[in-house]
Amino acid sequence: MSANFANYRPARKLGVSRLLPNQAAPQYSADMATKFLYMDEQYIDPDTHRNGERSGRKKFVSLTGLLIPTDVHKTFRSRYYKAVGKALDVLNGFPELPVIHASKLFPDHSDDVKYQFLEEVVQICADLDFRVIRVGYYATPQLISVFNFNNPQKILNLCFSSMLHCIEDELTQNEIWPVMETDNSSHQDRIFAGLIQATDYISAVIGTGPLSINNENLGELHYSTKRSAYGTVTDCISYLLDAGSSVASLGAIASPFKQKLAEIAANLVPLTAFNEIIEMKFEIPPRGYIAKGPLRYAFPIATDGGQ
């Protein structure tokens, strides 16, 4: 943690509790389900965006999560790979399966094939009761300066912590295991696995009192690769949500392709628990503000005896 970061206090500190000391921890019950939280990060910089979408958008970093029940795998696997086979037009063969990435989706196929595949992905998510969470932060000069986020990837610290706050209700009812596509970097490992490791240590050695993240039912972080079907679906959902945001900000100047993606993304609304890119406010929250959900405020910590 940088010195700059240490001198500022988020309205809900990263890992610091608002829970009462005598608040009962959630107990495991027979109704508790196990879910995976697959995640996909996204960096949007209008100055370098490949589609040249400079107008009306600001630089931000976001994290999209997909809450996936573990008891639907057989159905998911069947429907997902049938959708892939249909897109590749080889339902009865044994193709060399590509790495499927939303921004480079089936490059040798028509846009209609891409639309149909993405529509099927959204329908699978709806039918299998997946839940979508997307939280991000605008990379404002103040955010970068105060928290010493000289690398946009560092903003994922805020995104991941806020995502865990956004699924608080799920964590009281279900056991959740976060999963991230690995980039094989130590920095990514510190952001994701490091946060889980720190909260696990505190809860085991010190107790849950100092924690704001309820980790009672939060499992360790796992890593996947680019060939994960669930990871691909999460990437597609992230891509669609950003298309929706892009069209909302660009309006009529958005390309017909992007507008069609936004139409498909609209079908995600019933599945979406949270979807917001936040501009962090560096001030004391207004009176009556309830620090629930993502981090929105940060303010200096007094160092002169509170004067």
PDB file of C-alpha atoms in Angstrom:
ATOM      1  CA  MET A   1       0.000   0.000   0.000  1.00  0.00           C
ATOM      2  CA  SER A   2       1.412   3.387  -0.988  1.00  0.00           C
ATOM      3  CA  ALA A   3       1.950   6.239   1.435  1.00  0.00           C
ATOM      4  CA  ASN A   4      -0.617   8.317  -0.455  1.00  0.00           C
ATOM      5  CA  PHE A   5      -3.193   5.583  -0.130  1.00  0.00           C
ATOM      6  CA  ALA A   6      -2.484   5.217   3.590  1.00  0.00           C
ATOM      7  CA  ASN A   7      -3.254   8.887   4.198  1.00  0.00           C
ATOM      8  CA  TYR A   8      -6.736   8.627   2.736  1.00  0.00           C
ATOM      9  CA  ARG A   9      -9.713   6.850   4.226  1.00  0.00           C
ATOM     10  CA  PRO A  10     -12.360   5.391   1.913  1.00  0.00           C
ATOM     11  CA  ALA A  11     -15.806   5.936   3.437  1.00  0.00           C
ATOM     12  CA  ARG A  12     -15.707   2.209   3.787  1.00  0.00           C
ATOM     13  CA  LYS A  13     -12.064   1.262   4.158  1.00  0.00           C
ATOM     14  CA  LEU A  14     -10.747  -1.549   1.986  1.00  0.00           C
ATOM     15  CA  GLY A  15     -11.096  -4.395   4.460  1.00  0.00           C
ATOM     16  CA  VAL A  16     -12.145  -2.314   7.507  1.00  0.00           C
ATOM     17  CA  SER A  17     -15.382  -3.204   9.230  1.00  0.00           C
ATOM     18  CA  ARG A  18     -18.694  -1.491   9.751  1.00  0.00           C
ATOM     19  CA  LEU A  19     -20.076  -4.677  11.323  1.00  0.00           C
ATOM     20  CA  LEU A  20     -20.923  -4.600  14.997  1.00  0.00           C
ATOM     21  CA  PRO A  21     -18.599  -6.747  17.158  1.00  0.00           C
ATOM     22  CA  ASN A  22     -21.503  -8.855  18.400  1.00  0.00           C
ATOM     23  CA  GLN A  23     -23.070  -9.319  14.979  1.00  0.00           C
ATOM     24  CA  ALA A  24     -23.594 -13.019  14.392  1.00  0.00           C
ATOM     25  CA  ALA A  25     -21.706 -14.596  11.527  1.00  0.00           C
ATOM     26  CA  PRO A  26     -23.834 -16.347   8.903  1.00  0.00           C
ATOM     27  CA  GLN A  27     -24.141 -20.063   9.516  1.00  0.00           C
ATOM     28  CA  TYR A  28     -23.995 -22.827   6.955  1.00  0.00           C
ATOM     29  CA  SER A  29     -27.354 -24.392   6.202  1.00  0.00           C
ATOM     30  CA  ALA A  30     -28.665 -27.150   3.998  1.00  0.00           C
ATOM     31  CA  ASP A  31     -30.084 -24.501   1.644  1.00  0.00           C
ATOM     32  CA  MET A  32     -26.689 -22.885   1.060  1.00  0.00           C
ATOM     33  CA  ALA A  33     -25.468 -23.197  -2.517  1.00  0.00           C
ATOM     34  CA  THR A  34     -21.948 -23.047  -3.905  1.00  0.00           C
ATOM     35  CA  LYS A  35     -21.250 -20.584  -6.693  1.00  0.00           C
ATOM     36  CA  PHE A  36     -18.287 -19.437  -8.741  1.00  0.00           C
ATOM     37  CA  LEU A  37     -17.643 -15.737  -9.295  1.00  0.00           C
ATOM     38  CA  TYR A  38     -15.941 -15.615 -12.694  1.00  0.00           C
ATOM     39  CA  MET A  39     -14.403 -12.211 -13.403  1.00  0.00           C
ATOM     40  CA  ASP A  40     -13.120 -10.278 -16.404  1.00  0.00           C
ATOM     41  CA  GLU A  41     -11.299  -6.954 -16.320  1.00  0.00           C
ATOM     42  CA  GLN A  42     -11.589  -4.217 -18.934  1.00  0.00           C
ATOM     43  CA  TYR A  43      -9.535  -1.101 -19.657  1.00  0.00           C
ATOM     44  CA  ILE A  44     -11.124   1.666 -21.722  1.00  0.00           C
ATOM     45  CA  ASP A  45      -8.933   4.492 -22.951  1.00  0.00           C
ATOM     46  CA  PRO A  46     -10.617   6.606 -25.670  1.00  0.00           C
ATOM     47  CA  ASP A  47      -7.232   7.902 -26.825  1.00  0.00           C
ATOM     48  CA  THR A  48      -6.048   4.431 -27.779  1.00  0.00           C
ATOM     49  CA  HIS A  49      -9.316   2.557 -28.384  1.00  0.00           C
ATOM     50  CA  ARG A  50      -9.078   0.385 -31.483  1.00  0.00           C
ATOM     51  CA  ASN A  51     -12.427   1.637 -32.839  1.00  0.00           C
ATOM     52  CA  GLY A  52     -11.499   5.279 -32.454  1.00  0.00           C
ATOM     53  CA  GLU A  53     -14.404   6.011 -30.135  1.00  0.00           C
ATOM     54  CA  ARG A  54     -12.942   9.179 -28.696  1.00  0.00           C
ATOM     55  CA  SER A  55     -16.091  11.256 -28.356  1.00  0.00           C
ATOM     56  CA  GLY A  56     -18.198  11.145 -25.220  1.00  0.00           C
ATOM     57  CA  ARG A  57     -16.227   8.530 -23.277  1.00  0.00           C
ATOM     58  CA  LYS A  58     -13.782   8.814 -20.387  1.00  0.00           C
ATOM     59  CA  LYS A  59     -10.939   6.529 -19.383  1.00  0.00           C
ATOM     60  CA  PHE A  60     -11.948   3.845 -16.878  1.00  0.00           C
ATOM     61  CA  VAL A  61     -11.141   0.399 -15.545  1.00  0.00           C
ATOM     62  CA  SER A  62     -13.896  -2.086 -14.771  1.00  0.00           C
ATOM     63  CA  LEU A  63     -14.401  -5.601 -13.472  1.00  0.00           C
ATOM     64  CA  THR A  64     -17.330  -7.755 -14.560  1.00  0.00           C
ATOM     65  CA  GLY A  65     -18.375 -10.724 -12.471  1.00  0.00           C
ATOM     66  CA  LEU A  66     -20.675 -13.610 -13.276  1.00  0.00           C
ATOM     67  CA  LEU A  67     -22.139 -15.577 -10.354  1.00  0.00           C
ATOM     68  CA  ILE A  68     -22.538 -19.152 -11.559  1.00  0.00           C
ATOM     69  CA  PRO A  69     -24.209 -21.972  -9.580  1.00  0.00           C
ATOM     70  CA  THR A  70     -22.072 -25.113  -9.545  1.00  0.00           C
ATOM     71  CA  ASP A  71     -24.990 -27.493 -10.101  1.00  0.00           C
ATOM     72  CA  VAL A  72     -25.715 -26.427 -13.687  1.00  0.00           C
ATOM     73  CA  HIS A  73     -22.456 -27.487 -15.312  1.00  0.00           C
ATOM     74  CA  LYS A  74     -23.827 -30.386 -17.367  1.00  0.00           C
ATOM     75  CA  THR A  75     -26.520 -28.206 -18.932  1.00  0.00           C
ATOM     76  CA  PHE A  76     -24.176 -25.261 -19.393  1.00  0.00           C
ATOM     77  CA  ARG A  77     -21.505 -27.378 -21.074  1.00  0.00           C
ATOM     78  CA  SER A  78     -23.990 -28.896 -23.514  1.00  0.00           C
ATOM     79  CA  ARG A  79     -25.580 -25.623 -24.537  1.00  0.00           C
ATOM     80  CA  TYR A  80     -22.357 -23.631 -24.685  1.00  0.00           C
ATOM     81  CA  TYR A  81     -20.482 -26.047 -26.930  1.00  0.00           C
ATOM     82  CA  LYS A  82     -23.509 -26.551 -29.176  1.00  0.00           C
ATOM     83  CA  ALA A  83     -23.531 -22.776 -29.628  1.00  0.00           C
ATOM     84  CA  VAL A  84     -19.803 -22.857 -30.436  1.00  0.00           C
ATOM     85  CA  GLY A  85     -20.297 -25.709 -32.917  1.00  0.00           C
ATOM     86  CA  LYS A  86     -23.141 -23.869 -34.601  1.00  0.00           C
ATOM     87  CA  ALA A  87     -21.027 -20.727 -34.925  1.00  0.00           C
ATOM     88  CA  LEU A  88     -18.150 -22.719 -36.405  1.00  0.00           C
ATOM     89  CA  ASP A  89     -20.609 -24.651 -38.596  1.00  0.00           C
ATOM     90  CA  VAL A  90     -19.179 -28.008 -37.533  1.00  0.00           C
ATOM     91  CA  LEU A  91     -21.853 -29.521 -35.267  1.00  0.00           C
ATOM     92  CA  ASN A  92     -20.991 -33.084 -36.316  1.00  0.00           C
ATOM     93  CA  GLY A  93     -17.234 -32.796 -36.607  1.00  0.00           C
ATOM     94  CA  PHE A  94     -14.174 -32.425 -34.378  1.00  0.00           C
ATOM     95  CA  PRO A  95     -12.775 -28.969 -35.124  1.00  0.00           C
ATOM     96  CA  GLU A  96      -9.663 -27.465 -33.665  1.00  0.00           C
ATOM     97  CA  LEU A  97     -11.375 -25.269 -31.109  1.00  0.00           C
ATOM     98  CA  PRO A  98     -10.110 -21.685 -31.063  1.00  0.00           C
ATOM     99  CA  VAL A  99      -9.574 -19.425 -28.099  1.00  0.00           C
ATOM    100  CA  ILE A 100     -12.827 -17.459 -28.098  1.00  0.00           C
ATOM    101  CA  HIS A 101     -12.471 -13.794 -27.181  1.00  0.00           C
ATOM    102  CA  ALA A 102     -15.381 -11.384 -27.524  1.00  0.00           C
ATOM    103  CA  SER A 103     -13.450  -8.530 -29.124  1.00  0.00           C
ATOM    104  CA  LYS A 104     -12.100 -10.922 -31.774  1.00  0.00           C
ATOM    105  CA  LEU A 105     -15.133 -13.171 -31.996  1.00  0.00           C
ATOM    106  CA  PHE A 106     -15.024 -15.685 -34.860  1.00  0.00           C
ATOM    107  CA  PRO A 107     -13.039 -13.324 -37.129  1.00  0.00           C
ATOM    108  CA  ASP A 108     -13.661 -15.405 -40.270  1.00  0.00           C
ATOM    109  CA  HIS A 109     -17.438 -15.401 -39.856  1.00  0.00           C
ATOM    110  CA  SER A 110     -20.194 -12.909 -40.568  1.00  0.00           C
ATOM    111  CA  ASP A 111     -21.588 -10.441 -38.067  1.00  0.00           C
ATOM    112  CA  ASP A 112     -24.844 -12.414 -38.028  1.00  0.00           C
ATOM    113  CA  VAL A 113     -22.961 -15.446 -36.695  1.00  0.00           C
ATOM    114  CA  LYS A 114     -21.436 -13.292 -33.958  1.00  0.00           C
ATOM    115  CA  TYR A 115     -24.810 -11.817 -33.007  1.00  0.00           C
ATOM    116  CA  GLN A 116     -26.409 -15.251 -32.846  1.00  0.00           C
ATOM    117  CA  PHE A 117     -23.652 -16.625 -30.639  1.00  0.00           C
ATOM    118  CA  LEU A 118     -23.823 -13.683 -28.245  1.00  0.00           C
ATOM    119  CA  GLU A 119     -27.621 -13.947 -28.086  1.00  0.00           C
ATOM    120  CA  GLU A 120     -27.304 -17.608 -27.168  1.00  0.00           C
ATOM    121  CA  VAL A 121     -24.732 -16.764 -24.478  1.00  0.00           C
ATOM    122  CA  VAL A 122     -27.141 -14.272 -22.922  1.00  0.00           C
ATOM    123  CA  GLN A 123     -29.992 -16.788 -23.083  1.00  0.00           C
ATOM    124  CA  ILE A 124     -27.866 -19.451 -21.385  1.00  0.00           C
ATOM    125  CA  CYS A 125     -27.075 -17.019 -18.571  1.00  0.00           C
ATOM    126  CA  ALA A 126     -30.766 -16.193 -18.159  1.00  0.00           C
ATOM    127  CA  ASP A 127     -31.970 -19.798 -18.243  1.00  0.00           C
ATOM    128  CA  LEU A 128     -29.356 -20.994 -15.749  1.00  0.00           C
ATOM    129  CA  ASP A 129     -29.927 -18.112 -13.333  1.00  0.00           C
ATOM    130  CA  PHE A 130     -26.503 -16.500 -13.614  1.00  0.00           C
ATOM    131  CA  ARG A 131     -26.142 -13.080 -11.997  1.00  0.00           C
ATOM    132  CA  VAL A 132     -24.121 -10.168 -13.426  1.00  0.00           C
ATOM    133  CA  ILE A 133     -22.122  -7.593 -11.472  1.00  0.00           C
ATOM    134  CA  ARG A 134     -20.040  -4.867 -13.101  1.00  0.00           C
ATOM    135  CA  VAL A 135     -18.194  -2.213 -11.155  1.00  0.00           C
ATOM    136  CA  GLY A 136     -15.564   0.193 -12.409  1.00  0.00           C
ATOM    137  CA  TYR A 137     -13.866   3.511 -11.714  1.00  0.00           C
ATOM    138  CA  TYR A 138     -13.062   6.447 -13.943  1.00  0.00           C
ATOM    139  CA  ALA A 139      -9.315   7.013 -14.060  1.00  0.00           C
ATOM    140  CA  THR A 140      -9.499  10.660 -13.032  1.00  0.00           C
ATOM    141  CA  PRO A 141      -6.299  12.606 -12.331  1.00  0.00           C
ATOM    142  CA  GLN A 142      -7.283  12.873  -8.648  1.00  0.00           C
ATOM    143  CA  LEU A 143      -7.861   9.133  -8.301  1.00  0.00           C
ATOM    144  CA  ILE A 144      -4.498   8.390  -9.890  1.00  0.00           C
ATOM    145  CA  SER A 145      -2.697  11.011  -7.779  1.00  0.00           C
ATOM    146  CA  VAL A 146      -4.270  10.286  -4.384  1.00  0.00           C
ATOM    147  CA  PHE A 147      -3.976   6.504  -4.555  1.00  0.00           C
ATOM    148  CA  ASN A 148      -0.734   6.541  -6.562  1.00  0.00           C
ATOM    149  CA  PHE A 149      -2.390   4.478  -9.309  1.00  0.00           C
ATOM    150  CA  ASN A 150       0.351   5.138 -11.852  1.00  0.00           C
ATOM    151  CA  ASN A 151      -0.652   1.904 -13.603  1.00  0.00           C
ATOM    152  CA  PRO A 152      -4.311   1.555 -14.654  1.00  0.00           C
ATOM    153  CA  GLN A 153      -4.220  -2.066 -13.512  1.00  0.00           C
ATOM    154  CA  LYS A 154      -3.915  -0.845  -9.924  1.00  0.00           C
ATOM    155  CA  ILE A 155      -7.477   0.491 -10.122  1.00  0.00           C
ATOM    156  CA  LEU A 156      -8.544  -3.159 -10.061  1.00  0.00           C
ATOM    157  CA  ASN A 157      -7.802  -2.996  -6.314  1.00  0.00           C
ATOM    158  CA  LEU A 158     -10.865  -0.800  -5.940  1.00  0.00           C
ATOM    159  CA  CYS A 159     -12.914  -2.774  -8.441  1.00  0.00           C
ATOM    160  CA  PHE A 160     -12.367  -6.141  -6.751  1.00  0.00           C
ATOM    161  CA  SER A 161     -12.977  -4.849  -3.243  1.00  0.00           C
ATOM    162  CA  SER A 162     -16.135  -3.085  -4.397  1.00  0.00           C
ATOM    163  CA  MET A 163     -17.345  -6.184  -6.214  1.00  0.00           C
ATOM    164  CA  LEU A 164     -17.099  -8.187  -2.999  1.00  0.00           C
ATOM    165  CA  HIS A 165     -19.133  -5.486  -1.255  1.00  0.00           C
ATOM    166  CA  CYS A 166     -21.715  -5.683  -4.057  1.00  0.00           C
ATOM    167  CA  ILE A 167     -22.297  -9.407  -3.409  1.00  0.00           C
ATOM    168  CA  GLU A 168     -22.687  -9.093   0.371  1.00  0.00           C
ATOM    169  CA  ASP A 169     -26.199 -10.514   0.297  1.00  0.00           C
ATOM    170  CA  GLU A 170     -25.045 -13.475  -1.792  1.00  0.00           C
ATOM    171  CA  LEU A 171     -22.193 -14.103   0.633  1.00  0.00           C
ATOM    172  CA  THR A 172     -24.591 -14.428   3.543  1.00  0.00           C
ATOM    173  CA  GLN A 173     -26.533 -17.125   1.692  1.00  0.00           C
ATOM    174  CA  ASN A 174     -24.014 -18.945  -0.494  1.00  0.00           C
ATOM    175  CA  GLU A 175     -20.428 -20.133  -0.588  1.00  0.00           C
ATOM    176  CA  ILE A 176     -18.653 -18.202  -3.343  1.00  0.00           C
ATOM    177  CA  TRP A 177     -15.319 -18.986  -4.987  1.00  0.00           C
ATOM    178  CA  PRO A 178     -13.789 -16.172  -7.092  1.00  0.00           C
ATOM    179  CA  VAL A 179     -12.137 -17.125 -10.391  1.00  0.00           C
ATOM    180  CA  MET A 180      -9.948 -14.890 -12.566  1.00  0.00           C
ATOM    181  CA  GLU A 181      -8.296 -15.502 -15.925  1.00  0.00           C
ATOM    182  CA  THR A 182      -4.588 -15.487 -15.192  1.00  0.00           C
ATOM    183  CA  ASP A 183      -2.139 -13.152 -16.871  1.00  0.00           C
ATOM    184  CA  ASN A 184       0.722 -14.862 -14.997  1.00  0.00           C
ATOM    185  CA  SER A 185       1.781 -11.629 -13.312  1.00  0.00           C
ATOM    186  CA  SER A 186       2.682 -11.146  -9.663  1.00  0.00           C
ATOM    187  CA  HIS A 187       0.785  -7.845  -9.698  1.00  0.00           C
ATOM    188  CA  GLN A 188      -2.494  -9.535 -10.626  1.00  0.00           C
ATOM    189  CA  ASP A 189      -1.875 -12.157  -7.966  1.00  0.00           C
ATOM    190  CA  ARG A 190      -1.427  -9.467  -5.291  1.00  0.00           C
ATOM    191  CA  ILE A 191      -4.636  -7.702  -6.309  1.00  0.00           C
ATOM    192  CA  PHE A 192      -6.886 -10.739  -6.348  1.00  0.00           C
ATOM    193  CA  ALA A 193      -5.389 -13.663  -4.426  1.00  0.00           C
ATOM    194  CA  GLY A 194      -3.613 -11.216  -2.112  1.00  0.00           C
ATOM    195  CA  LEU A 195      -6.852  -9.609  -0.956  1.00  0.00           C
ATOM    196  CA  ILE A 196      -8.419 -12.987  -0.222  1.00  0.00           C
ATOM    197  CA  GLN A 197      -5.260 -14.105   1.564  1.00  0.00           C
ATOM    198  CA  ALA A 198      -5.218 -10.972   3.745  1.00  0.00           C
ATOM    199  CA  THR A 199      -8.873 -11.267   4.773  1.00  0.00           C
ATOM    200  CA  ASP A 200      -8.448 -14.996   5.497  1.00  0.00           C
ATOM    201  CA  TYR A 201      -5.449 -14.288   7.720  1.00  0.00           C
ATOM    202  CA  ILE A 202      -7.190 -11.492   9.620  1.00  0.00           C
ATOM    203  CA  SER A 203     -10.342 -13.514  10.222  1.00  0.00           C
ATOM    204  CA  ALA A 204      -8.371 -16.575  11.367  1.00  0.00           C
ATOM    205  CA  VAL A 205      -5.763 -14.851  13.553  1.00  0.00           C
ATOM    206  CA  ILE A 206      -7.372 -11.586  14.683  1.00  0.00           C
ATOM    207  CA  GLY A 207     -11.068 -12.179  14.137  1.00  0.00           C
ATOM    208  CA  THR A 208     -13.732 -10.837  11.793  1.00  0.00           C
ATOM    209  CA  GLY A 209     -14.264  -7.607  13.750  1.00  0.00           C
ATOM    210  CA  PRO A 210     -11.796  -5.525  11.682  1.00  0.00           C
ATOM    211  CA  LEU A 211     -13.238  -6.713   8.347  1.00  0.00           C
ATOM    212  CA  SER A 212     -15.852  -4.975   6.228  1.00  0.00           C
ATOM    213  CA  ILE A 213     -15.793  -7.793   3.691  1.00  0.00           C
ATOM    214  CA  ASN A 214     -17.809 -10.696   5.041  1.00  0.00           C
ATOM    215  CA  ASN A 215     -15.506 -13.592   4.168  1.00  0.00           C
ATOM    216  CA  GLU A 216     -17.318 -16.268   6.172  1.00  0.00           C
ATOM    217  CA  ASN A 217     -18.451 -17.971   2.946  1.00  0.00           C
ATOM    218  CA  LEU A 218     -15.810 -16.551   0.609  1.00  0.00           C
ATOM    219  CA  GLY A 219     -13.504 -19.171  -0.881  1.00  0.00           C
ATOM    220  CA  GLU A 220      -9.933 -18.800  -2.097  1.00  0.00           C
ATOM    221  CA  LEU A 221      -9.263 -17.283  -5.493  1.00  0.00           C
ATOM    222  CA  HIS A 222      -8.779 -19.698  -8.389  1.00  0.00           C
ATOM    223  CA  TYR A 223      -7.267 -18.976 -11.797  1.00  0.00           C
ATOM    224  CA  SER A 224      -8.501 -20.080 -15.199  1.00  0.00           C
ATOM    225  CA  THR A 225      -7.056 -19.832 -18.717  1.00  0.00           C
ATOM    226  CA  LYS A 226      -8.279 -18.362 -21.988  1.00  0.00           C
ATOM    227  CA  ARG A 227      -9.836 -21.725 -22.854  1.00  0.00           C
ATOM    228  CA  SER A 228     -12.301 -21.679 -19.971  1.00  0.00           C
ATOM    229  CA  ALA A 229     -15.887 -21.772 -21.244  1.00  0.00           C
ATOM    230  CA  TYR A 230     -17.121 -19.860 -18.203  1.00  0.00           C
ATOM    231  CA  GLY A 231     -14.326 -17.348 -18.637  1.00  0.00           C
ATOM    232  CA  THR A 232     -15.326 -16.865 -22.274  1.00  0.00           C
ATOM    233  CA  VAL A 233     -18.946 -16.261 -21.328  1.00  0.00           C
ATOM    234  CA  THR A 234     -17.872 -13.728 -18.683  1.00  0.00           C
ATOM    235  CA  ASP A 235     -15.716 -11.981 -21.285  1.00  0.00           C
ATOM    236  CA  CYS A 236     -18.687 -11.854 -23.681  1.00  0.00           C
ATOM    237  CA  ILE A 237     -20.938 -10.382 -20.985  1.00  0.00           C
ATOM    238  CA  SER A 238     -18.302  -7.761 -20.157  1.00  0.00           C
ATOM    239  CA  TYR A 239     -18.023  -6.917 -23.857  1.00  0.00           C
ATOM    240  CA  LEU A 240     -21.785  -6.559 -24.244  1.00  0.00           C
ATOM    241  CA  LEU A 241     -22.160  -4.387 -21.151  1.00  0.00           C
ATOM    242  CA  ASP A 242     -19.462  -2.057 -22.425  1.00  0.00           C
ATOM    243  CA  ALA A 243     -21.199  -1.914 -25.810  1.00  0.00           C
ATOM    244  CA  GLY A 244     -24.344  -0.794 -24.032  1.00  0.00           C
ATOM    245  CA  SER A 245     -22.423   1.890 -22.154  1.00  0.00           C
ATOM    246  CA  SER A 246     -20.663   2.981 -25.332  1.00  0.00           C
ATOM    247  CA  VAL A 247     -23.884   3.417 -27.298  1.00  0.00           C
ATOM    248  CA  ALA A 248     -25.443   5.288 -24.383  1.00  0.00           C
ATOM    249  CA  SER A 249     -22.582   7.802 -24.418  1.00  0.00           C
ATOM    250  CA  LEU A 250     -21.972   7.989 -28.170  1.00  0.00           C
ATOM    251  CA  GLY A 251     -25.598   7.974 -29.290  1.00  0.00           C
ATOM    252  CA  ALA A 252     -26.235   8.103 -33.006  1.00  0.00           C
ATOM    253  CA  ILE A 253     -22.548   8.146 -33.940  1.00  0.00           C
ATOM    254  CA  ALA A 254     -22.069   4.588 -32.637  1.00  0.00           C
ATOM    255  CA  SER A 255     -21.550   2.053 -35.404  1.00  0.00           C
ATOM    256  CA  PRO A 256     -24.447  -0.205 -36.505  1.00  0.00           C
ATOM    257  CA  PHE A 257     -22.449  -3.179 -35.177  1.00  0.00           C
ATOM    258  CA  LYS A 258     -22.091  -1.575 -31.747  1.00  0.00           C
ATOM    259  CA  GLN A 259     -25.771  -0.626 -31.734  1.00  0.00           C
ATOM    260  CA  LYS A 260     -26.736  -4.252 -32.371  1.00  0.00           C
ATOM    261  CA  LEU A 261     -24.499  -5.359 -29.506  1.00  0.00           C
ATOM    262  CA  ALA A 262     -26.250  -2.834 -27.266  1.00  0.00           C
ATOM    263  CA  GLU A 263     -29.609  -4.363 -28.244  1.00  0.00           C
ATOM    264  CA  ILE A 264     -28.344  -7.782 -27.198  1.00  0.00           C
ATOM    265  CA  ALA A 265     -26.910  -6.310 -23.981  1.00  0.00           C
ATOM    266  CA  ALA A 266     -30.348  -4.946 -23.064  1.00  0.00           C
ATOM    267  CA  ASN A 267     -31.443  -8.544 -22.421  1.00  0.00           C
ATOM    268  CA  LEU A 268     -28.957  -8.683 -19.536  1.00  0.00           C
ATOM    269  CA  VAL A 269     -30.853  -6.113 -17.476  1.00  0.00           C
ATOM    270  CA  PRO A 270     -33.002  -8.676 -15.593  1.00  0.00           C
ATOM    271  CA  LEU A 271     -29.838 -10.623 -14.663  1.00  0.00           C
ATOM    272  CA  THR A 272     -27.812  -7.618 -13.539  1.00  0.00           C
ATOM    273  CA  ALA A 273     -27.445  -6.932  -9.820  1.00  0.00           C
ATOM    274  CA  PHE A 274     -25.085  -3.975 -10.295  1.00  0.00           C
ATOM    275  CA  ASN A 275     -23.634  -2.124 -13.282  1.00  0.00           C
ATOM    276  CA  GLU A 276     -21.924   1.212 -12.756  1.00  0.00           C
ATOM    277  CA  ILE A 277     -18.700   3.030 -13.547  1.00  0.00           C
ATOM    278  CA  ILE A 278     -18.035   5.262 -10.528  1.00  0.00           C
ATOM    279  CA  GLU A 279     -16.276   8.591 -10.264  1.00  0.00           C
ATOM    280  CA  MET A 280     -14.687   8.468  -6.809  1.00  0.00           C
ATOM    281  CA  LYS A 281     -15.482  11.520  -4.682  1.00  0.00           C
ATOM    282  CA  PHE A 282     -12.718  12.850  -2.454  1.00  0.00           C
ATOM    283  CA  GLU A 283     -14.762  14.345   0.323  1.00  0.00           C
ATOM    284  CA  ILE A 284     -16.521  13.342   3.524  1.00  0.00           C
ATOM    285  CA  PRO A 285     -19.815  11.627   2.654  1.00  0.00           C
ATOM    286  CA  PRO A 286     -23.008  13.605   3.294  1.00  0.00           C
ATOM    287  CA  ARG A 287     -24.804  13.146   6.604  1.00  0.00           C
ATOM    288  CA  GLY A 288     -26.917  10.005   6.576  1.00  0.00           C
ATOM    289  CA  TYR A 289     -24.843   8.311   3.868  1.00  0.00           C
ATOM    290  CA  ILE A 290     -24.947   4.519   4.268  1.00  0.00           C
ATOM    291  CA  ALA A 291     -21.698   2.869   3.215  1.00  0.00           C
ATOM    292  CA  LYS A 292     -23.207  -0.156   1.496  1.00  0.00           C
ATOM    293  CA  GLY A 293     -22.103  -1.537  -1.828  1.00  0.00           C
ATOM    294  CA  PRO A 294     -19.140  -0.187  -3.813  1.00  0.00           C
ATOM    295  CA  LEU A 295     -16.653   2.380  -2.507  1.00  0.00           C
ATOM    296  CA  ARG A 296     -17.696   5.901  -3.545  1.00  0.00           C
ATOM    297  CA  TYR A 297     -15.977   8.318  -1.150  1.00  0.00           C
ATOM    298  CA  ALA A 298     -12.443   8.806   0.136  1.00  0.00           C
ATOM    299  CA  PHE A 299     -11.213  11.551   2.435  1.00  0.00           C
ATOM    300  CA  PRO A 300      -7.952  12.501   4.208  1.00  0.00           C
ATOM    301  CA  ILE A 301      -7.141  11.054   7.596  1.00  0.00           C
ATOM    302  CA  ALA A 302      -6.274  13.751  10.142  1.00  0.00           C
ATOM    303  CA  THR A 303      -2.617  13.561  11.184  1.00  0.00           C
ATOM    304  CA  ASP A 304      -2.470  16.550  13.548  1.00  0.00           C
ATOM    305  CA  GLY A 305      -4.603  15.304  16.423  1.00  0.00           C
ATOM    306  CA  GLY A 306      -7.842  15.830  14.542  1.00  0.00           C
ATOM    307  CA  GLN A 307      -7.498  19.631  14.300  1.00  0.00           C
TER     308      GLN A 307
END
